[in-house]
Amino acid sequence: MAIRTHIIEGVGRVVADMLTRDQVRDLMKKAMVKEPSTREGKTRRRGGIEAARSVVAVLRKMINWGIRERLLKRSDNPVSGMEDNLPKKRKKERVLSLEEAQVVWHAAGTLGYPFGPLYRLILLTGCRPGEWARCRQSFIDLKQSLLVIPAQAYKSDHVHVVPLVPAAVLILEHTLANYAGRQGDYLFSGTDGLAPVSGWSKGHSRMMQAMTAVSGERGVVPWTPHDLRRTVATRIAEQLGVGGEQLIKRVLGHADGSVTAIYNRYGYVKEMREVLERWADELIGAEFDAASLWRESDADAYVIVEPTEAA
């Protein structure tokens, strides 16, 4: 999106070896201006601080790649340090209480495919929303109760293995049996598996409405899908206490460049499974079955939604 919308339009005709910091600065300023989208059928405005941040990150990476591969004659990167000219990104630290997380769980049961299962799987695994949104059927190993995200599809460029608790397995079995795409491999999709699901803004708006209906409270404190990941990490930390940082990193899939980590990518699965099962018991109770997982929503009401925006 940053390349097509801003970089090509702004400096696409500039020879990379001749790109100057002033040109990068002008590009960044233009990207910060919010404008109506020029794409047909799109109502979402483009531009803003986050757009400028993406432009800087993508362009810097492009120039670094060109230098590293000796496709450019220059050795300096005119984009380096440009992010310092942008407002500092405010750290998001929203952690839902157990009661809030339980309301999210129940509300998700009323949303239907694809966002109902998505929210519940994020809660049960601590994965990033995008990891489940872009999950392929081939990543799921139901026999071993594992989600295995290959290195090329993972943020930190390493294999990430996530144990699936029984409730997560039931959700995935139900999803694979009823909603798996035939034309493509994406598990959660509005295009029969050809592309990953999108439309998170509308999906989250429905989630907030569902939480209001489930809790009966009008003043639901706003949160983001990524806050569920932070909530899972916090609840696991409370379980483990001091010294549990290493296991939390494993659950979250944070990069570990040590030699031990490289040869131990499938390690700690047993320990990870234990803490995630304890968290699932706390979230939804120790007693559950397929019927209880879907009691809150009519399975026939699940519908494929067409993508409306990038996830």
XYZ file of C-alpha atoms in Angstrom:
311
model
C 0.000 0.000 0.000
C 2.797 2.460 0.884
C 4.607 1.699 -2.389
C 1.577 1.981 -4.648
C -0.139 4.898 -2.939
C 2.751 7.127 -1.892
C 6.238 6.055 -3.017
C 5.535 5.458 -6.724
C 3.353 8.551 -6.911
C 5.866 10.740 -5.053
C 9.363 9.614 -6.113
C 8.680 6.821 -8.581
C 10.533 8.629 -11.393
C 13.563 9.524 -9.274
C 16.719 7.445 -9.819
C 17.407 5.719 -6.486
C 21.100 6.687 -6.601
C 20.068 10.345 -6.891
C 17.364 10.362 -4.182
C 18.003 13.141 -1.636
C 16.941 13.630 1.962
C 14.959 16.711 0.921
C 12.957 14.591 -1.517
C 12.336 11.992 1.179
C 11.286 14.745 3.583
C 8.828 16.155 1.020
C 7.454 12.664 0.363
C 6.951 12.117 4.071
C 5.134 15.450 4.455
C 2.808 14.631 1.549
C 2.059 11.204 3.023
C 1.012 12.850 6.279
C -1.785 14.783 4.561
C -5.107 12.964 4.823
C -6.977 12.832 1.528
C -10.007 10.958 0.177
C -9.003 7.684 -1.447
C -8.739 7.812 -5.245
C -9.491 4.103 -5.592
C -12.942 3.273 -6.936
C -15.348 2.044 -4.284
C -13.096 3.099 -1.390
C -14.391 5.639 1.124
C -11.555 5.379 3.629
C -9.198 8.394 3.646
C -5.548 7.827 2.856
C -2.529 9.486 4.411
C -1.719 10.495 7.984
C 1.074 10.000 10.484
C 0.936 6.197 10.324
C 0.989 6.324 6.531
C 4.109 8.498 6.663
C 5.668 6.092 9.130
C 5.012 3.200 6.740
C 6.447 5.132 3.798
C 9.675 5.812 5.686
C 10.017 2.189 6.836
C 9.329 0.681 3.401
C 11.499 3.126 1.442
C 14.397 2.725 3.881
C 14.208 -1.043 3.515
C 14.117 -0.772 -0.285
C 17.234 1.416 -0.404
C 19.082 -0.805 2.083
C 18.277 -3.835 -0.065
C 19.577 -2.098 -3.191
C 22.822 -1.172 -1.438
C 23.263 -4.641 0.033
C 22.695 -6.330 -3.342
C 25.042 -3.823 -5.020
C 22.310 -2.667 -7.335
C 23.025 0.914 -6.242
C 26.300 2.786 -6.405
C 25.596 4.818 -3.309
C 26.548 3.614 0.165
C 24.412 6.049 2.165
C 20.685 5.703 2.750
C 18.900 9.087 2.553
C 15.940 7.677 4.465
C 17.937 6.707 7.585
C 16.737 8.502 10.698
C 13.831 10.223 8.950
C 11.346 8.670 11.373
C 12.804 10.983 14.039
C 10.918 13.822 12.332
C 7.593 12.118 13.034
C 5.657 12.301 16.313
C 6.622 9.484 18.635
C 4.284 6.536 18.448
C 2.264 6.323 21.605
C 2.715 3.014 23.339
C -0.540 1.106 23.618
C -0.887 -0.630 26.945
C -4.544 -1.602 27.111
C -4.941 -4.886 28.963
C -8.436 -6.259 29.368
C -9.533 -7.580 32.733
C -10.552 -11.237 32.998
C -14.187 -10.150 33.105
C -13.761 -8.067 29.936
C -11.999 -10.936 28.166
C -14.872 -13.244 29.103
C -17.362 -10.758 27.652
C -15.290 -10.659 24.439
C -15.380 -14.465 24.311
C -19.165 -14.583 24.644
C -19.679 -11.641 22.256
C -17.505 -13.375 19.640
C -19.943 -16.280 19.734
C -22.619 -13.992 18.268
C -20.567 -12.573 15.390
C -20.393 -15.550 13.054
C -17.705 -16.380 10.504
C -15.097 -15.041 10.029
C -14.681 -12.626 12.950
C -16.294 -14.742 15.666
C -13.745 -17.572 15.308
C -10.929 -15.056 14.725
C -11.464 -13.216 18.012
C -11.784 -16.464 19.931
C -8.602 -17.928 18.426
C -6.645 -14.773 19.272
C -7.854 -15.099 22.866
C -6.905 -18.772 23.058
C -3.428 -18.454 21.515
C -2.127 -14.907 21.995
C -1.290 -14.741 18.274
C -1.324 -11.462 16.403
C -4.659 -10.735 14.680
C -2.910 -10.692 11.315
C -1.399 -14.131 11.903
C -4.840 -15.697 12.181
C -6.310 -13.469 9.457
C -3.596 -14.668 7.035
C -3.594 -18.244 8.295
C -3.611 -20.910 5.610
C -5.245 -24.291 5.965
C -1.816 -25.848 5.500
C -0.584 -24.163 8.715
C -3.019 -26.199 10.819
C -1.997 -29.616 12.157
C -5.065 -30.949 13.932
C -3.472 -34.337 14.651
C -0.743 -32.692 16.702
C -2.999 -29.797 17.819
C -0.525 -27.240 16.482
C -0.488 -24.065 14.454
C 2.813 -23.987 12.543
C 3.524 -20.656 10.847
C 6.430 -21.008 8.402
C 9.310 -18.522 8.513
C 8.365 -16.813 5.251
C 4.915 -16.012 6.642
C 6.040 -14.900 10.097
C 6.965 -11.397 11.227
C 10.313 -12.369 12.777
C 11.369 -14.621 9.870
C 11.430 -17.816 11.925
C 9.092 -20.756 12.308
C 6.507 -20.116 15.025
C 4.801 -23.114 16.613
C 1.674 -22.534 18.697
C -0.011 -25.306 20.705
C -3.771 -25.419 20.165
C -5.877 -26.000 23.261
C -8.952 -28.247 22.865
C -11.331 -25.293 22.423
C -9.149 -23.919 19.606
C -9.118 -27.334 17.925
C -12.928 -27.477 18.056
C -13.199 -24.005 16.532
C -10.798 -24.928 13.730
C -12.503 -28.263 13.053
C -15.823 -26.445 12.761
C -14.329 -23.770 10.510
C -12.537 -26.240 8.248
C -15.643 -28.390 7.939
C -18.003 -25.539 7.097
C -16.101 -22.551 5.719
C -12.812 -23.705 4.186
C -12.293 -22.086 0.793
C -12.229 -24.257 -2.314
C -10.369 -21.913 -4.635
C -7.632 -20.872 -2.206
C -5.860 -21.920 0.983
C -6.686 -19.003 3.295
C -8.726 -20.247 6.243
C -10.502 -16.961 6.947
C -11.511 -15.348 3.695
C -14.260 -13.459 1.916
C -13.055 -14.696 -1.473
C -13.368 -18.473 -1.121
C -9.826 -18.775 0.219
C -8.097 -16.744 -2.494
C -7.232 -13.817 -0.223
C -7.119 -13.331 3.550
C -10.065 -11.790 5.325
C -10.225 -8.014 5.583
C -12.703 -5.500 6.961
C -11.352 -5.424 10.527
C -12.786 -1.950 11.220
C -16.336 -3.052 10.500
C -15.757 -6.360 12.249
C -14.492 -4.620 15.365
C -17.418 -2.209 15.334
C -19.731 -5.224 15.380
C -17.685 -6.706 18.225
C -18.111 -3.571 20.358
C -21.859 -3.629 19.718
C -21.987 -7.313 20.619
C -20.093 -6.627 23.868
C -22.672 -3.988 24.779
C -25.469 -6.478 24.123
C -23.787 -9.264 26.107
C -22.717 -7.145 29.092
C -25.676 -4.795 29.154
C -23.263 -1.904 29.658
C -23.204 1.064 27.303
C -19.796 2.388 28.291
C -17.526 -0.375 26.950
C -13.945 0.907 27.141
C -12.413 0.891 23.634
C -9.720 -1.663 22.811
C -8.072 -3.060 19.675
C -7.754 -6.669 18.440
C -4.017 -6.517 19.235
C -4.897 -5.715 22.868
C -6.161 -9.294 23.185
C -2.622 -10.527 22.523
C -1.299 -8.233 25.247
C -4.075 -9.452 27.566
C -3.141 -13.118 27.023
C 0.524 -12.338 27.730
C -0.399 -10.486 30.925
C -2.646 -13.273 32.224
C 0.041 -15.883 31.505
C 2.607 -13.716 33.282
C 0.337 -13.662 36.318
C 0.239 -17.476 36.232
C 3.997 -17.931 35.915
C 5.219 -15.173 38.194
C 8.889 -14.204 38.327
C 11.078 -16.141 35.894
C 8.379 -16.865 33.335
C 9.603 -14.332 30.782
C 11.246 -16.941 28.544
C 8.077 -18.996 28.238
C 5.981 -15.890 27.559
C 8.371 -14.993 24.723
C 7.874 -18.477 23.304
C 4.098 -18.158 23.415
C 4.210 -14.736 21.757
C 6.785 -15.853 19.209
C 9.224 -13.051 19.931
C 12.490 -13.364 18.047
C 15.378 -15.035 19.849
C 18.601 -15.044 17.855
C 20.577 -17.310 20.139
C 22.086 -20.542 18.809
C 19.934 -22.499 21.260
C 16.765 -20.889 19.922
C 17.661 -21.716 16.309
C 17.857 -25.437 17.116
C 14.930 -25.366 19.516
C 12.098 -23.897 17.462
C 9.755 -26.716 18.402
C 10.918 -26.641 22.014
C 8.779 -25.728 25.009
C 5.610 -26.839 23.207
C 4.574 -28.940 26.202
C 5.114 -26.051 28.619
C 3.396 -23.592 26.283
C 0.422 -25.922 25.965
C 0.111 -26.189 29.737
C 0.003 -22.427 30.332
C -2.415 -21.868 27.444
C -4.705 -24.601 28.749
C -4.705 -23.007 32.200
C -5.545 -19.673 30.598
C -8.361 -21.277 28.554
C -9.788 -22.829 31.729
C -9.761 -19.398 33.349
C -11.347 -17.772 30.310
C -14.111 -20.251 29.429
C -14.087 -22.894 32.151
C -12.691 -26.403 32.238
C -15.909 -28.008 30.987
C -16.801 -27.368 27.379
C -17.654 -29.243 24.213
C -18.548 -28.454 20.625
C -22.162 -27.764 21.524
C -21.256 -25.237 24.216
C -18.802 -23.477 21.901
C -21.521 -22.763 19.352
C -24.560 -22.488 21.592
C -24.443 -18.690 21.520
C -24.792 -18.407 17.750
C -26.641 -20.236 15.031
C -24.038 -21.935 12.820
C -26.305 -21.402 9.812
C -26.101 -17.652 10.376
C -22.404 -17.614 9.547
C -21.842 -15.855 6.250
C -18.877 -14.975 4.079
C -18.221 -11.235 4.143
C -16.712 -9.422 1.224
C -13.422 -7.637 1.964
C -13.791 -3.894 2.432
C -10.316 -2.857 3.576
C -6.863 -4.295 4.204
C -6.471 -6.307 7.434
